[in-house]
Tab-separated table of C-alpha atoms in Angstrom:
chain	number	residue	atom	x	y	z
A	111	UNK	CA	-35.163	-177.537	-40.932
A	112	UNK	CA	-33.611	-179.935	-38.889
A	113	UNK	CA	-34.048	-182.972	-36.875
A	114	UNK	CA	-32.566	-184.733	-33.772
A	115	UNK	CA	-33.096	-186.464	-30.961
A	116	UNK	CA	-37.072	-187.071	-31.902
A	117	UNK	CA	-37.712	-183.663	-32.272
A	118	UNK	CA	-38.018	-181.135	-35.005
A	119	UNK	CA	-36.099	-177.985	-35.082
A	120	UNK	CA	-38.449	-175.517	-37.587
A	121	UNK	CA	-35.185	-173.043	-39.250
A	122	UNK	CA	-36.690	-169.648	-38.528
A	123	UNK	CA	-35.813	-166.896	-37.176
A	124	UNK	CA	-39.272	-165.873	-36.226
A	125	UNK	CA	-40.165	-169.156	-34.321
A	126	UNK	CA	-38.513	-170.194	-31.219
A	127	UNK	CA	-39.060	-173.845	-29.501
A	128	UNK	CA	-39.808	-177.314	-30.281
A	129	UNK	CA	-41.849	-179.651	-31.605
A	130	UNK	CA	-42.474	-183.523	-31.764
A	131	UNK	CA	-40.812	-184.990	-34.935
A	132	UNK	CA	-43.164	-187.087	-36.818
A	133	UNK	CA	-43.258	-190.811	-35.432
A	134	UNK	CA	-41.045	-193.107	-37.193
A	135	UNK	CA	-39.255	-196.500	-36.079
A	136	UNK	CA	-38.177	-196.235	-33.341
A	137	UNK	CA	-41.352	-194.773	-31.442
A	138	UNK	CA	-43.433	-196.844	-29.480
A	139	UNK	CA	-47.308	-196.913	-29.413
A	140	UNK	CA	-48.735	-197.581	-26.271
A	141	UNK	CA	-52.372	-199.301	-26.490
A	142	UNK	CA	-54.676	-198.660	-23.856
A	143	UNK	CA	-56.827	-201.814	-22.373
A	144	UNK	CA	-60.675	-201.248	-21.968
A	145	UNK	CA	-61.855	-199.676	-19.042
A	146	UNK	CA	-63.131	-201.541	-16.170
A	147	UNK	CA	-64.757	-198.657	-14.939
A	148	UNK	CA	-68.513	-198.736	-14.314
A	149	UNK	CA	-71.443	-196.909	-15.389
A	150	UNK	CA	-74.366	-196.029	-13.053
A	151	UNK	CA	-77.287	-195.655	-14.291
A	152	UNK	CA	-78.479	-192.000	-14.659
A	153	UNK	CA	-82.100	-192.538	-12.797
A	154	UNK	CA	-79.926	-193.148	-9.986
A	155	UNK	CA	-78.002	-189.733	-9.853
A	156	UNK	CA	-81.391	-187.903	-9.994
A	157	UNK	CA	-82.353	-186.002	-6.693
A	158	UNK	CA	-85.486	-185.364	-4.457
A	159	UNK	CA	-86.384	-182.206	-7.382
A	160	UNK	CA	-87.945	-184.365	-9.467
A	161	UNK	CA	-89.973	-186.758	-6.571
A	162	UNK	CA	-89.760	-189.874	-9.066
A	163	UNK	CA	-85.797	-191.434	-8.668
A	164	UNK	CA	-83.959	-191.961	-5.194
A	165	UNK	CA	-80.653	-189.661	-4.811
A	166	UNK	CA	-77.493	-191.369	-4.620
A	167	UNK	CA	-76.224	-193.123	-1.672
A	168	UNK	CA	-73.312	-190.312	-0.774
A	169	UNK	CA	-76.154	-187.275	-1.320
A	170	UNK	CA	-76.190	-184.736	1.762
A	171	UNK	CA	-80.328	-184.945	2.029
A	172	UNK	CA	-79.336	-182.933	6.069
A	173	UNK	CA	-81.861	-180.184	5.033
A	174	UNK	CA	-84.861	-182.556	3.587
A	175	UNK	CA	-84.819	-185.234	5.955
A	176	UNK	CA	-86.040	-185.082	9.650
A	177	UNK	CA	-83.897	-184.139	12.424
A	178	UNK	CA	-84.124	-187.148	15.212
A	179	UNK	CA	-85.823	-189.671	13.272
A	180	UNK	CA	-89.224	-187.909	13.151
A	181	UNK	CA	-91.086	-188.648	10.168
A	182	UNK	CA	-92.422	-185.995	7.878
A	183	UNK	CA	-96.160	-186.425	8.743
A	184	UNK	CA	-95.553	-186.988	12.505
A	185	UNK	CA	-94.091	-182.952	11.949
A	186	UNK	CA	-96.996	-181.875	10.021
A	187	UNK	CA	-99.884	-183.263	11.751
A	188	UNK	CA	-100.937	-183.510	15.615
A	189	UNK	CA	-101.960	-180.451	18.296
A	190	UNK	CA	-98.185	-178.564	17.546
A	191	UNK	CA	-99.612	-177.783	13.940
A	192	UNK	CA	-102.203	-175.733	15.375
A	193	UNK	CA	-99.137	-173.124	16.488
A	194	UNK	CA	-97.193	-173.065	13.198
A	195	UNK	CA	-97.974	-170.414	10.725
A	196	UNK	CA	-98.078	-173.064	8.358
A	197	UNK	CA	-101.503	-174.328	9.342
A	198	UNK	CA	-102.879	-170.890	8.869
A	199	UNK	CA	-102.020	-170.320	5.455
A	200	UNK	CA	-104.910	-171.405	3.740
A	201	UNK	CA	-107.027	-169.220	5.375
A	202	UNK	CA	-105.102	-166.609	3.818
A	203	UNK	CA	-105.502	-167.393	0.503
A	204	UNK	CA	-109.024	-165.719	-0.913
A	205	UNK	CA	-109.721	-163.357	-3.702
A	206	UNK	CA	-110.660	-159.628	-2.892
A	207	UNK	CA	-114.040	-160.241	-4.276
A	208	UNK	CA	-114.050	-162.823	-1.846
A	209	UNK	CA	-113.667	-160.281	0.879
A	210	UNK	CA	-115.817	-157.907	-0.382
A	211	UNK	CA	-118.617	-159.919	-0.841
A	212	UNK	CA	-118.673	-160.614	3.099
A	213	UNK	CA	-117.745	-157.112	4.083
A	214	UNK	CA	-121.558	-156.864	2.005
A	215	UNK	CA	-123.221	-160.023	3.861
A	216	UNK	CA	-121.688	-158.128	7.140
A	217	UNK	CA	-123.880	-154.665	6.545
A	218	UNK	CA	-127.404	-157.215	6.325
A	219	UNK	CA	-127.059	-158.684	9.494
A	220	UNK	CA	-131.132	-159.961	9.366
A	221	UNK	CA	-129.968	-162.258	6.696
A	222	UNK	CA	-128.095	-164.572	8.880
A	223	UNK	CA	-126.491	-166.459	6.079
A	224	UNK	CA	-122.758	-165.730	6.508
A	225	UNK	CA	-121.764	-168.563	9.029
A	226	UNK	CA	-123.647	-170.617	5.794
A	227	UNK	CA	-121.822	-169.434	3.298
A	228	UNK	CA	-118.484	-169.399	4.813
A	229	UNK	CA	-118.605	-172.860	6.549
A	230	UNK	CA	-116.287	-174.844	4.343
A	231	UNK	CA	-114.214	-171.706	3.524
A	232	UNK	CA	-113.659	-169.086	6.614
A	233	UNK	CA	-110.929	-166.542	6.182
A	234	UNK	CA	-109.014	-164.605	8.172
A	235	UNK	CA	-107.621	-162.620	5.706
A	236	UNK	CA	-110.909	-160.030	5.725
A	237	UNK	CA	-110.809	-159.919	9.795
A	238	UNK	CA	-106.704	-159.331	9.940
A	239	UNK	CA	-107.092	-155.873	8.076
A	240	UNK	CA	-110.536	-155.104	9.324
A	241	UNK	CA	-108.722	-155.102	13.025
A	242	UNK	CA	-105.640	-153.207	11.445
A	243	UNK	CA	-107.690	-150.557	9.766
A	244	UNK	CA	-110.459	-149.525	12.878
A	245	UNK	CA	-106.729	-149.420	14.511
A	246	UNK	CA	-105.807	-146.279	12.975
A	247	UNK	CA	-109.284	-145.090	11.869
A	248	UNK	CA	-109.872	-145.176	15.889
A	249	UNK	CA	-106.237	-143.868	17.059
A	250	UNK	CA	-106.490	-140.901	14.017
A	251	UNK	CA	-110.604	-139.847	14.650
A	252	UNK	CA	-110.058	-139.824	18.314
A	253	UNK	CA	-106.844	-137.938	17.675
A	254	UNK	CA	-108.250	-135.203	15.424
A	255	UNK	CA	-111.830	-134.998	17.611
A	256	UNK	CA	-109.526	-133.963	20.564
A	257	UNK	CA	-107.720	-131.899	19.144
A	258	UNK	CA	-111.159	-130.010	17.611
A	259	UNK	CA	-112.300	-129.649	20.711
A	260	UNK	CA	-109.127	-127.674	22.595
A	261	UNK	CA	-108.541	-125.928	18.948
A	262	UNK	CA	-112.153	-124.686	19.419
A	263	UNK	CA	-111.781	-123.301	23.203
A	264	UNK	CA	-108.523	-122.065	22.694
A	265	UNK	CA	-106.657	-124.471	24.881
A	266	UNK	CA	-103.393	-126.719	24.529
A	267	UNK	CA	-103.500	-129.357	22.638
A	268	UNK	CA	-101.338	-132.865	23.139
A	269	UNK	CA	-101.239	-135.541	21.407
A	270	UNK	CA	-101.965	-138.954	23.239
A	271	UNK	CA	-99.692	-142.134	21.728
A	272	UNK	CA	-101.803	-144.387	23.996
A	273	UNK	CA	-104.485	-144.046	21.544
A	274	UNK	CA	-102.803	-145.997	19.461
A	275	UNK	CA	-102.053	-148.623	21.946
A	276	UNK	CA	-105.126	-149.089	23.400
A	277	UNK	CA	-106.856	-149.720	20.262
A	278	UNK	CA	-104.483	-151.930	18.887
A	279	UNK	CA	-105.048	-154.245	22.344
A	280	UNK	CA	-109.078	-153.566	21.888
A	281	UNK	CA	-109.522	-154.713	18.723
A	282	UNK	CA	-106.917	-157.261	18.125
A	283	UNK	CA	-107.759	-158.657	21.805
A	284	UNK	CA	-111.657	-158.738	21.419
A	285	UNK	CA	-111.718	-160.532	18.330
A	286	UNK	CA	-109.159	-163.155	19.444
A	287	UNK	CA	-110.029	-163.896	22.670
A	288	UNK	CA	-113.994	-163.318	22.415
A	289	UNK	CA	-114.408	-166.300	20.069
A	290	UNK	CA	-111.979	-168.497	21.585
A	291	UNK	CA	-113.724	-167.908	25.064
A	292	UNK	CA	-116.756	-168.609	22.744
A	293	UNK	CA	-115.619	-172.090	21.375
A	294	UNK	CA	-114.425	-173.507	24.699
A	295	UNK	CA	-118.159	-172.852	25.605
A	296	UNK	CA	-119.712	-174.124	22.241
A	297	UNK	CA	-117.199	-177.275	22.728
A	298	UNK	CA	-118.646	-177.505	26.194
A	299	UNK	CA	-122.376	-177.758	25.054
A	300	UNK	CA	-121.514	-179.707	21.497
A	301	UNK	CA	-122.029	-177.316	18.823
A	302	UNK	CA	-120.646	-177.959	15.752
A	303	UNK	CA	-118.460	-174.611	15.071
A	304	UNK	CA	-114.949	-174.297	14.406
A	305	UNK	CA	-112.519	-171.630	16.282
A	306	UNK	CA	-111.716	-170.290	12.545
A	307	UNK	CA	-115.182	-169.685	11.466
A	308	UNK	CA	-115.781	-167.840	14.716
A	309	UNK	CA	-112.865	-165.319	14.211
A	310	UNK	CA	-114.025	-165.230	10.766
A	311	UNK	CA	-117.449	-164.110	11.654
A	312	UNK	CA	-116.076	-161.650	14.626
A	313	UNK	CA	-113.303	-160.247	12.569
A	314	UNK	CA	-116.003	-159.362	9.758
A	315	UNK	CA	-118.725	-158.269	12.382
A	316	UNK	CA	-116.204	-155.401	13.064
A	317	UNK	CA	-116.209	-153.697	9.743
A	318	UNK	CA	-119.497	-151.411	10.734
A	319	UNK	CA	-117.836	-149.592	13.150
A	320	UNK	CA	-115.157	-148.134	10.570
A	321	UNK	CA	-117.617	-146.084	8.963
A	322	UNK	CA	-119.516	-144.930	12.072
A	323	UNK	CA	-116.091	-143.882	13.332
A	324	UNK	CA	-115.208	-141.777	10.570
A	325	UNK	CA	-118.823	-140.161	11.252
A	326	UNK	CA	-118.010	-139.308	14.723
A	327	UNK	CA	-115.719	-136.544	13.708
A	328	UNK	CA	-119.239	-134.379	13.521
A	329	UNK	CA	-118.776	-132.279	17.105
A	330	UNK	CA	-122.344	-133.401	17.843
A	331	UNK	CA	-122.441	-135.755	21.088
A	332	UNK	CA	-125.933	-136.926	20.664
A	333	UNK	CA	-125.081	-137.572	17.130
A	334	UNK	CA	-122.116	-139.583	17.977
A	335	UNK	CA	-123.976	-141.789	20.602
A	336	UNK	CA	-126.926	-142.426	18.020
A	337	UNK	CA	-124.163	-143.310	15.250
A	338	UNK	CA	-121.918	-145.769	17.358
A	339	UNK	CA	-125.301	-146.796	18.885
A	340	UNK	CA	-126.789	-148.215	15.533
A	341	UNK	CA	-123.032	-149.813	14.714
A	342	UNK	CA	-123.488	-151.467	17.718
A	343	UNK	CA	-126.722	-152.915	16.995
A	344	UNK	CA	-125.799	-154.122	13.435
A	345	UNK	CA	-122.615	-155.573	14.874
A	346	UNK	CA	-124.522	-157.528	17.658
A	347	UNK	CA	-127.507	-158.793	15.657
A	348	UNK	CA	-124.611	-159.916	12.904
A	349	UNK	CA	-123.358	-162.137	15.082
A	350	UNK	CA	-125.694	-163.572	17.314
A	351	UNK	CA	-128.335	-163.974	14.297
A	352	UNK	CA	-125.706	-166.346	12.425
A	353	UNK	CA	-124.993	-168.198	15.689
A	354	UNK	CA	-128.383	-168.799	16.962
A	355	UNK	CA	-128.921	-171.954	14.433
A	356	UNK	CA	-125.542	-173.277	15.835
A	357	UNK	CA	-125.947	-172.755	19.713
A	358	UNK	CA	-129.416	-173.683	19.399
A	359	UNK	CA	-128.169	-177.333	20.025
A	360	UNK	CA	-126.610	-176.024	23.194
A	361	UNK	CA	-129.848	-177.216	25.489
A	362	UNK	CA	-131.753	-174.794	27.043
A	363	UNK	CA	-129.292	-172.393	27.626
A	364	UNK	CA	-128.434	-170.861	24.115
A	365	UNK	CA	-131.031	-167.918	24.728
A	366	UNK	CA	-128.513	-166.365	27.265
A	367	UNK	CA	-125.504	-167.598	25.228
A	368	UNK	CA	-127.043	-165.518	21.998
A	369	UNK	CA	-128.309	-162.791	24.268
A	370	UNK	CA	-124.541	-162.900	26.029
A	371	UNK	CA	-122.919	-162.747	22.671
A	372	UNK	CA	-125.448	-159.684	21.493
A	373	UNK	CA	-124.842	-157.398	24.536
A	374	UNK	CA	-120.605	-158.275	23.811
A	375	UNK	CA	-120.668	-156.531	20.952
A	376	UNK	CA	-122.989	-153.610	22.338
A	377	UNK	CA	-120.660	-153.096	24.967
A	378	UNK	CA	-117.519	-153.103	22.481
A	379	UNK	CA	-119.350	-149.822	21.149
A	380	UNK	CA	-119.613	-148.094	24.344
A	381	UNK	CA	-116.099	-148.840	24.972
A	382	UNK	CA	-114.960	-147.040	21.738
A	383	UNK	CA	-117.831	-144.275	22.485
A	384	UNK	CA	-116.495	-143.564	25.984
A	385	UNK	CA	-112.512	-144.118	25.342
A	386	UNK	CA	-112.316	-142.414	21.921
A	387	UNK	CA	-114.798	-139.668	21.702
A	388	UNK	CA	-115.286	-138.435	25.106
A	389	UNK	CA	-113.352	-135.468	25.010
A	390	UNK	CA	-112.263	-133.845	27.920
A	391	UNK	CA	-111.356	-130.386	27.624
């Protein structure tokens, strides 16, 4: 082994290179000073996550903050919450026995206790997929009851997409724009009702007529009118039962407002009598 110039040459063959020499003499040891550097305190360097501790000063809060100096309950209150998707949510959020327990109330219209028992918690999860179901159950029965009839005379048979369309804008357009015509007149004569609970109680009034559709598939036309008929009727007195307490307070006029309301729904059933299954051969 052998040493030189600080370093230490290791004699073998197998090794190649260099290492420091152990310090002697005439090595110098350089002594750092103690730091001057700072430490900040780590409640400080904690972001918006945990909602307790201010981020730091340099954080890029672009994304969490409000863009031109709006505040964040100037964005989630006033009349624009009323068209964010946002302010609908809750009414989302119910169990299915939740839902099924109103699709019952719905089939005993003479109780009158659903706009009761669904005041503090309306839904419009139940009246969403009620619409979406008669839909298809409409578009479908009408389809296959037409296509009975020319299979039955021997005649050609084509299929009609408008079915489809026209229900969709039927049901999804009665029980939207129905109530809300509804309110504006309730908010007129001061009746204590919300727009929600009135789709609520529309969108559930509906379910009746998805099992007397599915019974109109019998080729019997006096049948079908008696069926869609009685839907009619239970759909009607559903609704204008639970709203009589409420427009009561109308004045004077909330025996044509009920009767108004009743003869709505009547005439919803004719519609889907005389567009659906009324086949023309």
């Amino acid at each position: 082994m052998m040493t030189g110039g600080g370093y230490t040459t290791i004699d073998n063959q197998k090794v190649s290179g260099s290492v420091p020499a152990v310090s002697g003499s005439d090595h110098v040891t350089v002594k750092f000073t103690e730091s001057n550097l700072h430490s900040f305190p780590t409640s400080e360097a904690k972001g918006r996550i945990t909602g307790v501790f201010k981020p730091p000063s340099d954080a890029d809060d672009t994304f969490s903050r409000p863009a031109n100096g709006i505040s964040d309950d100037t964005q989630q209150s006033g009349w624009m919450r009323k068209f964010m998707v946002a302010a609908y949510k809750p009414y989302f959020d119910v169990d299915t026995s939740d839902v099924l327990d109103r699709i019952k109330e719905s089939l005993f219209p003479f109780k009158a206790s659903f706009a009761e028992t669904t005041a503090d918690n309306p839904d419009l999860y139940g009246p969403f997929w009620i619409c979406t179901t008669l839909i298809f159950v409409a578009a479908s029965i009408g389809t296959f009851v037409t296509y009975l009839a020319h299979k039955f005379q021997d005649k050609e048979w084509d299929y009609d997409i408008n079915l489809v369309t026209w229900s969709a804008g039927l049901f999804y357009g009665y029980v939207t724009i129905v109530p809300l015509g509804l309110y504006i007149i309730l908010k007129y004569f001061s009746a204590p009702l919300g727009l929600v609970q009135l789709w609520c109680l529309y969108g559930y009034s509906l379910f009746i007529f998805i099992p007397a559709l599915c019974l109109s598939v019998v080729p019997v036309e006096t049948f079908r009118w008696v069926i869609v008929g009685i839907a009619g009727l239970m759909s009607g007195s559903f609704v204008a039962l639970n709203l009589r307490s409420h427009i009561s307070s109308a004045g004077e006029r909330w025996f044509l407002i009920v009767v108004g309301i009743f003869l709505l729904q009547l005439g919803l059933s004719v519609i889907l009598k005389l567009y659906f299954f009324t086949v023309t051969v």
